[in-house]
Coordinates of C-alpha atoms in Angstrom, one line a residue:
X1 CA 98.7 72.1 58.7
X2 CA 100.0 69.3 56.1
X3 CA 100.5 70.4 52.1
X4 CA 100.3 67.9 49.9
X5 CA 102.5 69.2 46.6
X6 CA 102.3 67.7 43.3
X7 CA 104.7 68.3 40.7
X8 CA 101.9 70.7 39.0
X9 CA 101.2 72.7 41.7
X10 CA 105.0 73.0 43.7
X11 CA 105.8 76.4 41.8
X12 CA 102.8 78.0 41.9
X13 CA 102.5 77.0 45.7
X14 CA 106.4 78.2 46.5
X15 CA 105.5 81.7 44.8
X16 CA 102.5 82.1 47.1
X17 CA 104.4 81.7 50.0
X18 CA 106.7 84.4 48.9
X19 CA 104.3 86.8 48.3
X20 CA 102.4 85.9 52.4
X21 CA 105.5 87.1 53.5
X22 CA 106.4 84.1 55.2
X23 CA 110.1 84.5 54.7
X24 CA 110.6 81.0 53.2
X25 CA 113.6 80.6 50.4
X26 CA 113.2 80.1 46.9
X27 CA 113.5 76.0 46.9
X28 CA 112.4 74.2 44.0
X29 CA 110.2 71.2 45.0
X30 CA 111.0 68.3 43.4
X31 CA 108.9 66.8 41.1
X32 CA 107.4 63.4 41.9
X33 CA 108.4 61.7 38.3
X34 CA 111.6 62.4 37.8
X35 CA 114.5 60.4 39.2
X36 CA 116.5 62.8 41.1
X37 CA 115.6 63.2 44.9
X38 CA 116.3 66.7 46.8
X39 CA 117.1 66.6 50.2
X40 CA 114.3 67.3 52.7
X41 CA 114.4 71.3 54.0
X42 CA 112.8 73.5 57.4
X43 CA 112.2 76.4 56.6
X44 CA 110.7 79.0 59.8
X45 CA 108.8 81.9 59.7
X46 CA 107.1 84.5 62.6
X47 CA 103.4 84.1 62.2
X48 CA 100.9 85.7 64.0
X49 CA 99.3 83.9 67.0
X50 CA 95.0 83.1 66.9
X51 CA 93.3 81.9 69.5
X52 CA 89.2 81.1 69.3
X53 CA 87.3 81.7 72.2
X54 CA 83.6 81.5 72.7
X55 CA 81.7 84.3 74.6
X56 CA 78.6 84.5 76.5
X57 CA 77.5 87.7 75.6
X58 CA 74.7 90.0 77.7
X59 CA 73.7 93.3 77.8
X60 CA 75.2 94.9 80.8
X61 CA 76.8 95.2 83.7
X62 CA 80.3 93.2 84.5
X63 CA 82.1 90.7 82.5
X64 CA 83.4 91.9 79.8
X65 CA 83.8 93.8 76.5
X66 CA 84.2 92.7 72.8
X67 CA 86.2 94.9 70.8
X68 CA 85.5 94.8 66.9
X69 CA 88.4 95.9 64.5
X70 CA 86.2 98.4 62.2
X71 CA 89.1 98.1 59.3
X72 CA 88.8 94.5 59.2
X73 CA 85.6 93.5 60.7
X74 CA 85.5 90.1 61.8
X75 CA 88.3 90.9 63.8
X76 CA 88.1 90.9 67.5
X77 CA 90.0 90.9 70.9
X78 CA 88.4 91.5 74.6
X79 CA 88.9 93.5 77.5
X80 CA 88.1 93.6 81.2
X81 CA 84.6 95.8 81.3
X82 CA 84.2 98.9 81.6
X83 CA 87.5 99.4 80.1
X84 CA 87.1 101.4 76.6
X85 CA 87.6 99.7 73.2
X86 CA 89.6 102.5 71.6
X87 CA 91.3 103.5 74.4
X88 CA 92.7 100.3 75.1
X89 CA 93.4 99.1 71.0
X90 CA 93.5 101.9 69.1
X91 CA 91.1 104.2 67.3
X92 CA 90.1 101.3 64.9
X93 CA 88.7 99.3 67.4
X94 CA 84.7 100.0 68.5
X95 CA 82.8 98.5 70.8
X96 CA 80.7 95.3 69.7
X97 CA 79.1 93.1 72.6
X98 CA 79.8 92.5 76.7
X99 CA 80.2 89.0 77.7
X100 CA 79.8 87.2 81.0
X101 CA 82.8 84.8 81.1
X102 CA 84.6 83.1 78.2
X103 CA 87.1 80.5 77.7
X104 CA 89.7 82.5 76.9
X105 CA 92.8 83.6 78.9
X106 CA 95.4 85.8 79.3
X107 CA 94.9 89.6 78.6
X108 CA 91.8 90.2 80.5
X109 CA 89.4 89.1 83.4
X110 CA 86.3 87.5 83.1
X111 CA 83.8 89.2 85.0
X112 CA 80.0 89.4 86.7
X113 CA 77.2 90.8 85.9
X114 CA 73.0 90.6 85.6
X115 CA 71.9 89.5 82.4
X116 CA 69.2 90.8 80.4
X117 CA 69.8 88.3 77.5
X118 CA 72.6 86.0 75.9
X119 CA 73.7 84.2 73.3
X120 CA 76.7 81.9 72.8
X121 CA 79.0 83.2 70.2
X122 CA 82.8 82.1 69.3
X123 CA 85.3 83.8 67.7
X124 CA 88.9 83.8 66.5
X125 CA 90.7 86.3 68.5
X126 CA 93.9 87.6 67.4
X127 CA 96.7 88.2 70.6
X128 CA 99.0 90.2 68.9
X129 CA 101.6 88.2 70.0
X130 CA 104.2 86.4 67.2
X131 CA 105.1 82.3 67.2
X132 CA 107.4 80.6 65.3
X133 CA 106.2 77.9 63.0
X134 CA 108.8 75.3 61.4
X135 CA 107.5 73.8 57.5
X136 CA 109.3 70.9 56.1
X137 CA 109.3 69.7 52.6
X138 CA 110.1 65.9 52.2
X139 CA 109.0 62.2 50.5
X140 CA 106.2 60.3 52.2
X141 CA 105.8 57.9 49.6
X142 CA 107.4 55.7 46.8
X143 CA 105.3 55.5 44.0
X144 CA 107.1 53.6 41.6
X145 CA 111.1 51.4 42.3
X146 CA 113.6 50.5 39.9
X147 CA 114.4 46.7 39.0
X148 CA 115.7 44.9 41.2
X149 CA 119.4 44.2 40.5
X150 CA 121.8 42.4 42.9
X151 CA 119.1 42.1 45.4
X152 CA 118.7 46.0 46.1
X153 CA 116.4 48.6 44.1
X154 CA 115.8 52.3 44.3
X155 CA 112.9 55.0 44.5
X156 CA 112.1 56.1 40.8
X157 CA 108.8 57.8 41.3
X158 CA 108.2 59.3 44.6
X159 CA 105.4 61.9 46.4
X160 CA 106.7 65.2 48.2
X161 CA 105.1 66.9 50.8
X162 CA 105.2 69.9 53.2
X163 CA 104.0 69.9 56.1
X164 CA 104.2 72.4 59.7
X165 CA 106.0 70.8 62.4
X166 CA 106.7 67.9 61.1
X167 CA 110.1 65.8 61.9
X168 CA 111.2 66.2 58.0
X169 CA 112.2 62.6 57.3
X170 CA 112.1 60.8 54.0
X171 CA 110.5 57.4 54.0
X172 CA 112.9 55.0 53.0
X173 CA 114.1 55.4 49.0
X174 CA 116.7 51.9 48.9
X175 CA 114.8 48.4 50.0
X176 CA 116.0 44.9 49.1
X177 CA 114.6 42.7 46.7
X178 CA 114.3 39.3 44.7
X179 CA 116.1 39.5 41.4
X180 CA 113.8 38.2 38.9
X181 CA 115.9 34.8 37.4
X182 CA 117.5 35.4 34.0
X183 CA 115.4 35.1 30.9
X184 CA 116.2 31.9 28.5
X185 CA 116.9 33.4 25.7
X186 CA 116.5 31.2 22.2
X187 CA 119.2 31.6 19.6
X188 CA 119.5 34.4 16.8
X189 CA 121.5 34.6 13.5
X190 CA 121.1 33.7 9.8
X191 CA 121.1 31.0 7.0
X192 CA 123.1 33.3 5.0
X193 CA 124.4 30.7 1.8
X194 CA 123.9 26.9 0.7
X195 CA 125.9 25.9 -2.3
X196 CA 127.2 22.6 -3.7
X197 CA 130.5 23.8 -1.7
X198 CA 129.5 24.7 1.5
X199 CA 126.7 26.3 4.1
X200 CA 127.3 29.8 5.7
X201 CA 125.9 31.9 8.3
X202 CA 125.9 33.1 11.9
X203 CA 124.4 32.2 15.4
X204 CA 124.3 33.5 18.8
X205 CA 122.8 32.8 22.4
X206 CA 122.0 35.9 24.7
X207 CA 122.4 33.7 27.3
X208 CA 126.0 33.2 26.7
X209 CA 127.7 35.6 24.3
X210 CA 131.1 33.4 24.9
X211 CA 129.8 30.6 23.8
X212 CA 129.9 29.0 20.4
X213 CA 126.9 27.3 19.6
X214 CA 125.9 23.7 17.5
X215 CA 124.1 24.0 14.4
X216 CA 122.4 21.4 12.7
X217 CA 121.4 20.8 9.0
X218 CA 118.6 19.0 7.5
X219 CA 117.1 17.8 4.0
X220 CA 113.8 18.6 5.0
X221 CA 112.3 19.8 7.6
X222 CA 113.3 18.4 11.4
X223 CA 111.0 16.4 13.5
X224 CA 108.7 16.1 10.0
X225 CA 110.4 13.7 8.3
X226 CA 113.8 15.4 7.7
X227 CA 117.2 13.7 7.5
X228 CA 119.7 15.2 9.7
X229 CA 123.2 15.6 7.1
X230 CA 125.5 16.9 10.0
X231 CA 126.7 19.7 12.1
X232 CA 128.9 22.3 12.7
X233 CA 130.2 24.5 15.7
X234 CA 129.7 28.7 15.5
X235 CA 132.7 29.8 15.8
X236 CA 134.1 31.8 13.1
X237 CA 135.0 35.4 13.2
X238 CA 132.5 37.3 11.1
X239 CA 131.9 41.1 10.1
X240 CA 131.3 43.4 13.5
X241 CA 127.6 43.9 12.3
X242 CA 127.3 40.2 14.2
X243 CA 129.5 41.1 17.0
X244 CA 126.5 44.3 17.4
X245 CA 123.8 41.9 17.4
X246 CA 126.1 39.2 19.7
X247 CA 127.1 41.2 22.6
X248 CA 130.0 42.5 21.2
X249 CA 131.5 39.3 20.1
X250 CA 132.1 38.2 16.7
X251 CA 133.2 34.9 16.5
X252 CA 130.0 33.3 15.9
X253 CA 130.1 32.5 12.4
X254 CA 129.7 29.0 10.9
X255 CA 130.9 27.1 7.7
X256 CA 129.2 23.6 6.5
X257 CA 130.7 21.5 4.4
X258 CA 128.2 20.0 1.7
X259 CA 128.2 16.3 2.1
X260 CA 128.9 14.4 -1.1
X261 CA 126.3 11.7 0.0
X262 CA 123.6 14.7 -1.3
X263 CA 125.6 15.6 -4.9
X264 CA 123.1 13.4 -6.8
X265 CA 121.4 16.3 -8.7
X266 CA 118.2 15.8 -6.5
X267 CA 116.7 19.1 -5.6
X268 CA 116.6 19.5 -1.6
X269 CA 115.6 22.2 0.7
X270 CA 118.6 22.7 3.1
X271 CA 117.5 23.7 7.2
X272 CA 119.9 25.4 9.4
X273 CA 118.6 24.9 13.3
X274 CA 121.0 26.4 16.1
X275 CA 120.6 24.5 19.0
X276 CA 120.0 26.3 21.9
X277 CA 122.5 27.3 25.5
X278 CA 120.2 26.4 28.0
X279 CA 116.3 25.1 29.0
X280 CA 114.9 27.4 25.9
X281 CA 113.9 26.1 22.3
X282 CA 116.3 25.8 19.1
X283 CA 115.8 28.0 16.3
X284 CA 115.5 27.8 12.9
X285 CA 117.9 30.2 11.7
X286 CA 116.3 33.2 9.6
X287 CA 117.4 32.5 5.5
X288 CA 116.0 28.7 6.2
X289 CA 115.5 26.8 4.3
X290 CA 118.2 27.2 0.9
X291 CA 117.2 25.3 -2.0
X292 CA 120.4 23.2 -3.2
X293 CA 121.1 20.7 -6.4
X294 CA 124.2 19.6 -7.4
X295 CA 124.9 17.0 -9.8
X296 CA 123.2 15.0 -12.4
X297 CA 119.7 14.3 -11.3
X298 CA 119.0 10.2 -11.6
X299 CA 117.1 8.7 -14.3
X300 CA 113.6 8.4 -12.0
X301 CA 113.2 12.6 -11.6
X302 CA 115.3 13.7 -14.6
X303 CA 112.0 14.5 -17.1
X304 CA 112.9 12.2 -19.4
X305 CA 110.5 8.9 -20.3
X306 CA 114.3 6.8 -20.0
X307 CA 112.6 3.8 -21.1
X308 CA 110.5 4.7 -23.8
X309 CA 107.1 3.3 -21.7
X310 CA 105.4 6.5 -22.2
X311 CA 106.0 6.7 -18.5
X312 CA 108.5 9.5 -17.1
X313 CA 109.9 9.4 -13.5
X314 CA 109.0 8.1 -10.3
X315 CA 106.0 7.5 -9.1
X316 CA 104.4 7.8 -12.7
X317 CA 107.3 5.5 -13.9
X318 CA 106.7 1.6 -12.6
X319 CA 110.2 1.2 -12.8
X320 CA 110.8 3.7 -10.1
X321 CA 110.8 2.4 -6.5
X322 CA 112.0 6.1 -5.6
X323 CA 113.0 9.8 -6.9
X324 CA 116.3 8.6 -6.2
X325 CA 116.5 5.8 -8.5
X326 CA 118.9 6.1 -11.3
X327 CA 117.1 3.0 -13.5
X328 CA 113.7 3.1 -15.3
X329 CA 112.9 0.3 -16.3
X330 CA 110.2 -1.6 -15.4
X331 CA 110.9 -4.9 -13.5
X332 CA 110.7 -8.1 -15.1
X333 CA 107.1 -9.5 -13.3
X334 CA 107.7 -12.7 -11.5
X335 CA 107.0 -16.5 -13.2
X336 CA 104.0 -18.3 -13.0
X337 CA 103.4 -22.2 -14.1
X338 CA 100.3 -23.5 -14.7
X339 CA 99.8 -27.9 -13.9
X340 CA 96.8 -29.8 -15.9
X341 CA 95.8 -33.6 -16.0
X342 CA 93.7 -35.4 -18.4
X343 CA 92.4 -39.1 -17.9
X344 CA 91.3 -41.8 -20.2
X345 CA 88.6 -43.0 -17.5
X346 CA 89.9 -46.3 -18.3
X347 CA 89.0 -46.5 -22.5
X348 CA 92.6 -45.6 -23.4
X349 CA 91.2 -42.0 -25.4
X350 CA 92.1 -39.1 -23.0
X351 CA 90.1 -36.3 -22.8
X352 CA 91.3 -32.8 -21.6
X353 CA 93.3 -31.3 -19.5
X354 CA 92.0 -29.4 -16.3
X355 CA 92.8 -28.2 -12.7
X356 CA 92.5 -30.8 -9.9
X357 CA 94.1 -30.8 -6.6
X358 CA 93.7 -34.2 -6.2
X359 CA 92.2 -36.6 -8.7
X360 CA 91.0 -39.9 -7.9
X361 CA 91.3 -42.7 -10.6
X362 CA 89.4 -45.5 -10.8
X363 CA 91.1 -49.1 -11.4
X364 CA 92.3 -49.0 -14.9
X365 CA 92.6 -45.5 -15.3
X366 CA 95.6 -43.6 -16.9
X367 CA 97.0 -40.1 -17.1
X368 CA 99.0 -37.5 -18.6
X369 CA 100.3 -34.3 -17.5
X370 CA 100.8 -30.6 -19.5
X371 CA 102.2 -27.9 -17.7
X372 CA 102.8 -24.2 -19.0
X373 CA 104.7 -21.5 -17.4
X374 CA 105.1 -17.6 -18.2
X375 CA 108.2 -15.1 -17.3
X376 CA 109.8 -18.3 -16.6
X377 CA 113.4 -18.8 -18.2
X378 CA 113.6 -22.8 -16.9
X379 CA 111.0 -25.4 -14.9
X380 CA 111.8 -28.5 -13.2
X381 CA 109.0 -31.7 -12.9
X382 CA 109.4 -34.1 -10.3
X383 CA 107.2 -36.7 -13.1
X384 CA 110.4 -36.4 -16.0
X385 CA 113.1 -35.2 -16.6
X386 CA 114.2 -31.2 -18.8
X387 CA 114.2 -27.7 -17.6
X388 CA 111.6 -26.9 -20.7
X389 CA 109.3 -24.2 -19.7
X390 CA 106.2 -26.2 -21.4
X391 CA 105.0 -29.2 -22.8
X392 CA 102.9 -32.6 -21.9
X393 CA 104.2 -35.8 -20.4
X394 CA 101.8 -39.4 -21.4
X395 CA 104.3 -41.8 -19.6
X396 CA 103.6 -40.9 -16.2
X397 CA 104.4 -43.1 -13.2
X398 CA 101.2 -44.0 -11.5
X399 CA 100.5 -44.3 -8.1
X400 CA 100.2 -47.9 -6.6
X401 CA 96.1 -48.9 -5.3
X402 CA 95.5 -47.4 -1.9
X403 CA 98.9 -44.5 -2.7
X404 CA 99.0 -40.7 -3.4
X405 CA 101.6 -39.7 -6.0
X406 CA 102.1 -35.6 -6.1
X407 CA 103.6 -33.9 -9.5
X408 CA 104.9 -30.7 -9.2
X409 CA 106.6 -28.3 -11.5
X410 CA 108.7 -25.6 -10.2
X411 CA 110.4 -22.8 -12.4
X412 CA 111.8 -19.4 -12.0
X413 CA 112.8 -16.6 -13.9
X414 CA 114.3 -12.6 -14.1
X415 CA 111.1 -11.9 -12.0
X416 CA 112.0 -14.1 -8.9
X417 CA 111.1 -17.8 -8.5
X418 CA 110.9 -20.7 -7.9
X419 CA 107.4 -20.9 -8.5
X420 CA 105.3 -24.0 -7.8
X421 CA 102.2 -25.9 -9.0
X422 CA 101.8 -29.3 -7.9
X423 CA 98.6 -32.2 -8.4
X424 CA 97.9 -35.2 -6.0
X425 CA 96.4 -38.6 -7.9
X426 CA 95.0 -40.9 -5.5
X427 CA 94.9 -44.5 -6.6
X428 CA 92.4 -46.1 -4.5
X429 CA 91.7 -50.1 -4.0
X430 CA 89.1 -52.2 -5.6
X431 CA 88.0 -55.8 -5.0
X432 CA 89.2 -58.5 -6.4
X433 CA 87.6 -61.1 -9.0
X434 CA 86.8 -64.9 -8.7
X435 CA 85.1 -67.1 -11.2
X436 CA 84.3 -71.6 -10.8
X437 CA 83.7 -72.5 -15.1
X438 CA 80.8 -74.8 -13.6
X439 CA 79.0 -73.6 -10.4
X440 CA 77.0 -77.0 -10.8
X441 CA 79.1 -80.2 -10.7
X442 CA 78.8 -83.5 -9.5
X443 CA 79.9 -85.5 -6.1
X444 CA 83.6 -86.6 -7.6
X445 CA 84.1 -84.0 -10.3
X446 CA 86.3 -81.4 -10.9
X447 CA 86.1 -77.5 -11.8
X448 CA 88.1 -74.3 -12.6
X449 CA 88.6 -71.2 -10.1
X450 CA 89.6 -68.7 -11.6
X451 CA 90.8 -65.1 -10.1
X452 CA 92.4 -61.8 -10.6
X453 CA 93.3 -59.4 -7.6
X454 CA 92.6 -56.4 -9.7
X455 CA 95.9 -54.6 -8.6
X456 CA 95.9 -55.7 -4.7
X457 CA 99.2 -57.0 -3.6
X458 CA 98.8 -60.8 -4.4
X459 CA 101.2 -61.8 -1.8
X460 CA 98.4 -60.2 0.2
X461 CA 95.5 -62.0 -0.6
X462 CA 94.3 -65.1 0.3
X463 CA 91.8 -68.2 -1.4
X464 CA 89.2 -69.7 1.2
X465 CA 87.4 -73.1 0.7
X466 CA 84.1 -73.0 3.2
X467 CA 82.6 -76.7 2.3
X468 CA 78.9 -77.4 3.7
X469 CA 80.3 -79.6 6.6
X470 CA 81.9 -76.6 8.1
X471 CA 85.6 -77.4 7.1
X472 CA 87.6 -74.3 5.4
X473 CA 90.7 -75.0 3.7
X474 CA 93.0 -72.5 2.5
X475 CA 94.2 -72.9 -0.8
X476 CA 97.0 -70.2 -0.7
X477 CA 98.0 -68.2 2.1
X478 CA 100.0 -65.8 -0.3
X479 CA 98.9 -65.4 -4.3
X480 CA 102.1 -65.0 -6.5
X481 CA 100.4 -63.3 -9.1
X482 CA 98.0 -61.1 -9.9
X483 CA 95.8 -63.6 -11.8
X484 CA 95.7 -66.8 -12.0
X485 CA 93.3 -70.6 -12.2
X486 CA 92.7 -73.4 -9.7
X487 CA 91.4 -76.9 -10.9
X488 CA 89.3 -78.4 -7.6
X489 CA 87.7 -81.6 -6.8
X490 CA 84.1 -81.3 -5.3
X491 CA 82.7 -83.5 -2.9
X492 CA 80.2 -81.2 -1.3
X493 CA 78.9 -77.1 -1.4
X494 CA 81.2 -75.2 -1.4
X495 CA 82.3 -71.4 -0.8
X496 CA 85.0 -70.2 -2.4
X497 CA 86.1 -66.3 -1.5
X498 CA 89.1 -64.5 -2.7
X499 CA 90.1 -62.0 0.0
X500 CA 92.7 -58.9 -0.6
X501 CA 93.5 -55.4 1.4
X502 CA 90.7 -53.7 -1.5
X503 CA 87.8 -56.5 -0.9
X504 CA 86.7 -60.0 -0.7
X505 CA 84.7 -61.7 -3.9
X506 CA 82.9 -65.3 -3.9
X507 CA 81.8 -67.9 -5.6
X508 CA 79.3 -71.0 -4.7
X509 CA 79.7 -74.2 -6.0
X510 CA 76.8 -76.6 -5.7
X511 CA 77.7 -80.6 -6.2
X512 CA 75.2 -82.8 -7.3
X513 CA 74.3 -86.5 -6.6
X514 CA 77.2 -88.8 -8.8
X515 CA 74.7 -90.7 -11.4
X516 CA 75.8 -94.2 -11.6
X517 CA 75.0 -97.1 -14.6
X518 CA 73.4 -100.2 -13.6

């Protein structure tokens, strides 16, 4: 017979016991939640002894008898037949049925006999006899164990049972373990004060209460575009409300002096992070972030237009590169120059200026220059001489035929600088001229060449006779001016080219018979 008690039923259960008569002491059972374990008890009482046996039962002759116990019916015991119920039990007992043989033993015989008719029956017979049974009360099960600490936990919520003939052993209440590993714990504390003087608070790491730890201060906030300002260590003794909240410890206190680099009356919001003791995260320290402003704020975020252009403080202000900027006023813009050119297309009346890159004049062509500048404070020109910021120039050094010539004025100013503007004139080549005063002239005459090289090099032009017969004779291999006449004697047609680096030019002479008197 096994009990299973719980803890709502174990005094109820211990009271019946009592009562039965079983002899058993008064022993609390333990209840299954609670911590506390009682030892397992035996406890042993005289029962009485049953046995069930299972009759063939007949009416008559032999075998057997059943006896019935009339003050508790149900009740039976047996007997050899004939033998008398009341005679052998007592007065209480009567006769109920005979039986052929049974599977019982011990106080009777089974015997023989005819039968009329049978039926199978069983019943619990009582022996009379007394046995004595052992109960023990004892845990067959841990329901719940304790944390694990140094590799070894405990039961905490067990299950207690009772149970006849049993060996009364606990199963085991102590097994070994795996300590979980120890937590990371991320810093506590405060940002308690920020003043012009100095920083204040407290920090600690559960992790390691001995341990002072590093805390960092930022204008704005860190890993967003904040500017560390320095760092501390947490190690001042403070009130013992910190040593309650850092295991007992109260040297974790920290002082910050204000740097004088942030004095300049800009108004900054001050973080405190304590870094943390280990793999966990830092913290920002509760109390961050303390608003602090000491000193004069600077001219670009004081609310005052400092310049008097209607404009106040940076960005508004266009004098204000920052908030931090302690000057208003506006830059001075950088200078710009400006470099025209006007031409007389060769009449000598110029007309007006203008833009050009490059300009192209023709032979005779002239041209003056006219620059202007602004912001500018002095301009040099490459075509005269003066740092004047404006003004025209008509004698102007021209380029030679087939040359580039490139005027530039530079000037600079408050604003920056130098500045440049610059125009290329181009003087290309043109041909050159050649003129006979008589292109029709007798065998034995004379006539007049005459040329002009139009601004070629003369030394690089040449005069070429090419007579009918097919003889050329060169009347100058070099031309030593740039203009000049030839007085020739023709005998025949003749060619005459004028040849320079811009062209060639001609002229055909024709001679005519001589005319003669007679």
């Amino acid at each position: 017979m096994t009990t299973h008690i719980t803890h709502r039923y174990a005094a109820a259960l211990i009271f019946s016991i009592g009562l039965l008569g079983y002899g058993a002491p008064a022993h609390a059972l333990e209840d299954p939640y609670t911590t506390a374990h009682s030892d397992s008890y035996t406890t042993t009482q005289n029962v009485q002894e049953t046995r069930v046996c299972t009759w063939e039962v007949f009416n008559g002759g032999g075998g057997g008898t059943i006896c019935e116990d009339s003050t508790n019916p149900g009740t039976y015991r047996s007997v050899q037949y004939p033998a008398d119920c009341t005679a052998t039990f007592g007065t209480n007992w009567v006769f109920h049925a005979y039986f052929l043989q049974n599977n019982c033993t011990g106080d009777f015989l089974c015997g023989n006999g005819a039968r009329a008719s049978y039926v199978n029956y069983s019943y619990t017979e009582y022996t009379g006899n007394t046995i004595t049974e052992t109960t023990c009360h004892y845990i067959d099960q841990v329901n719940s164990w304790s944390a694990c600490v140094g590799g070894i936990q405990t039961a905490v919520d067990v299950h207690w049972t009772t149970t006849t003939g049993n060996s009364c052993a606990h199963v085991p209440l102590v097994q070994s373990c795996t300590p979980p590993a120890d937590p990371d714990f991320n810093p506590i504390g405060f940002h308690d004060t920020t003043s012009c003087a100095e920083s204040s608070g407290w920090t600690c790491d559960a992790n390691d209460y001995t341990s002072p730890l590093t805390v960092e201060f930022y204008d704005g906030v860190k890993g967003a575009g904040g500017t560390l300002i320095g760092s501390t260590l947490a190690d001042v003794s403070r009130e013992a409300a910190v040593g309650a909240n850092c295991g007992g410890n109260r040297d974790h206190g920290f002082v910050f002096t204000t740097p004088q680099s942030i004095k300049d009356g800009i108004a900054r919001d001050i973080y405190a992070y304590a870094l943390n003791d280990g793999a966990g995260n830092d913290t920002l320290l509760t109390g961050s972030p303390r608003t602090l402003q000491c000193g004069t704020p600077p001219a670009c975020n004081d609310g005052t237009d400092n310049d008097g252009d209607s404009e106040t403080d940076y960005p508004a202000d266009d004098g204000c590169t920052s908030d931090t900027d302690s000057d208003e006023t506006d830059p001075v813009p950088p200078p710009t120059v400006t470099l025209e050119v006007a031409r007389d297309n060769e009449t000598g009346s110029y007309g007006a200026f203008s833009r050009g890159d490059i300009v192209d004049l023709l032979p005779n062509e002239h041209i003056q220059l006219q620059w202007s500048s602004t912001n500018a404070d002095s301009c040099t020109k490459t075509f005269t001489s003066g740092t004047t910021v404006s003004g025209d120039e008509s004698t102007v050094t021209e380029p030679d035929f087939g040359d580039t010539s490139v005027y530039q004025v530079s000037c600079s100013g408050a604003g920056g600088g130098p500045v440049s503007d610059s125009i290329s004139v181009y003087k290309p080549y043109t041909g050159p001229d050649i003129t006979a005063d008589d292109q029709s002239i007798r065998v034995g005459e004379t006539l007049t060449l005459d040329w002009d090289v139009n601004g070629n090099d003369p030394a690089s032009c040449t005069i070429t006779e090419t007579t009918e017969s097919g003889l050329d004779d060169t009347y100058a291999t070099a031309l030593s001016a740039s203009s000049g006449s030839e007085t020739l004697t023709v005998n025949e047609n003749n060619t005459y080219t004028i040849s320079c680096p811009g062209g060639n030019a001609s002229v055909n002479v024709y001679a005519l018979p001589a005319v003669y008197e007679i």
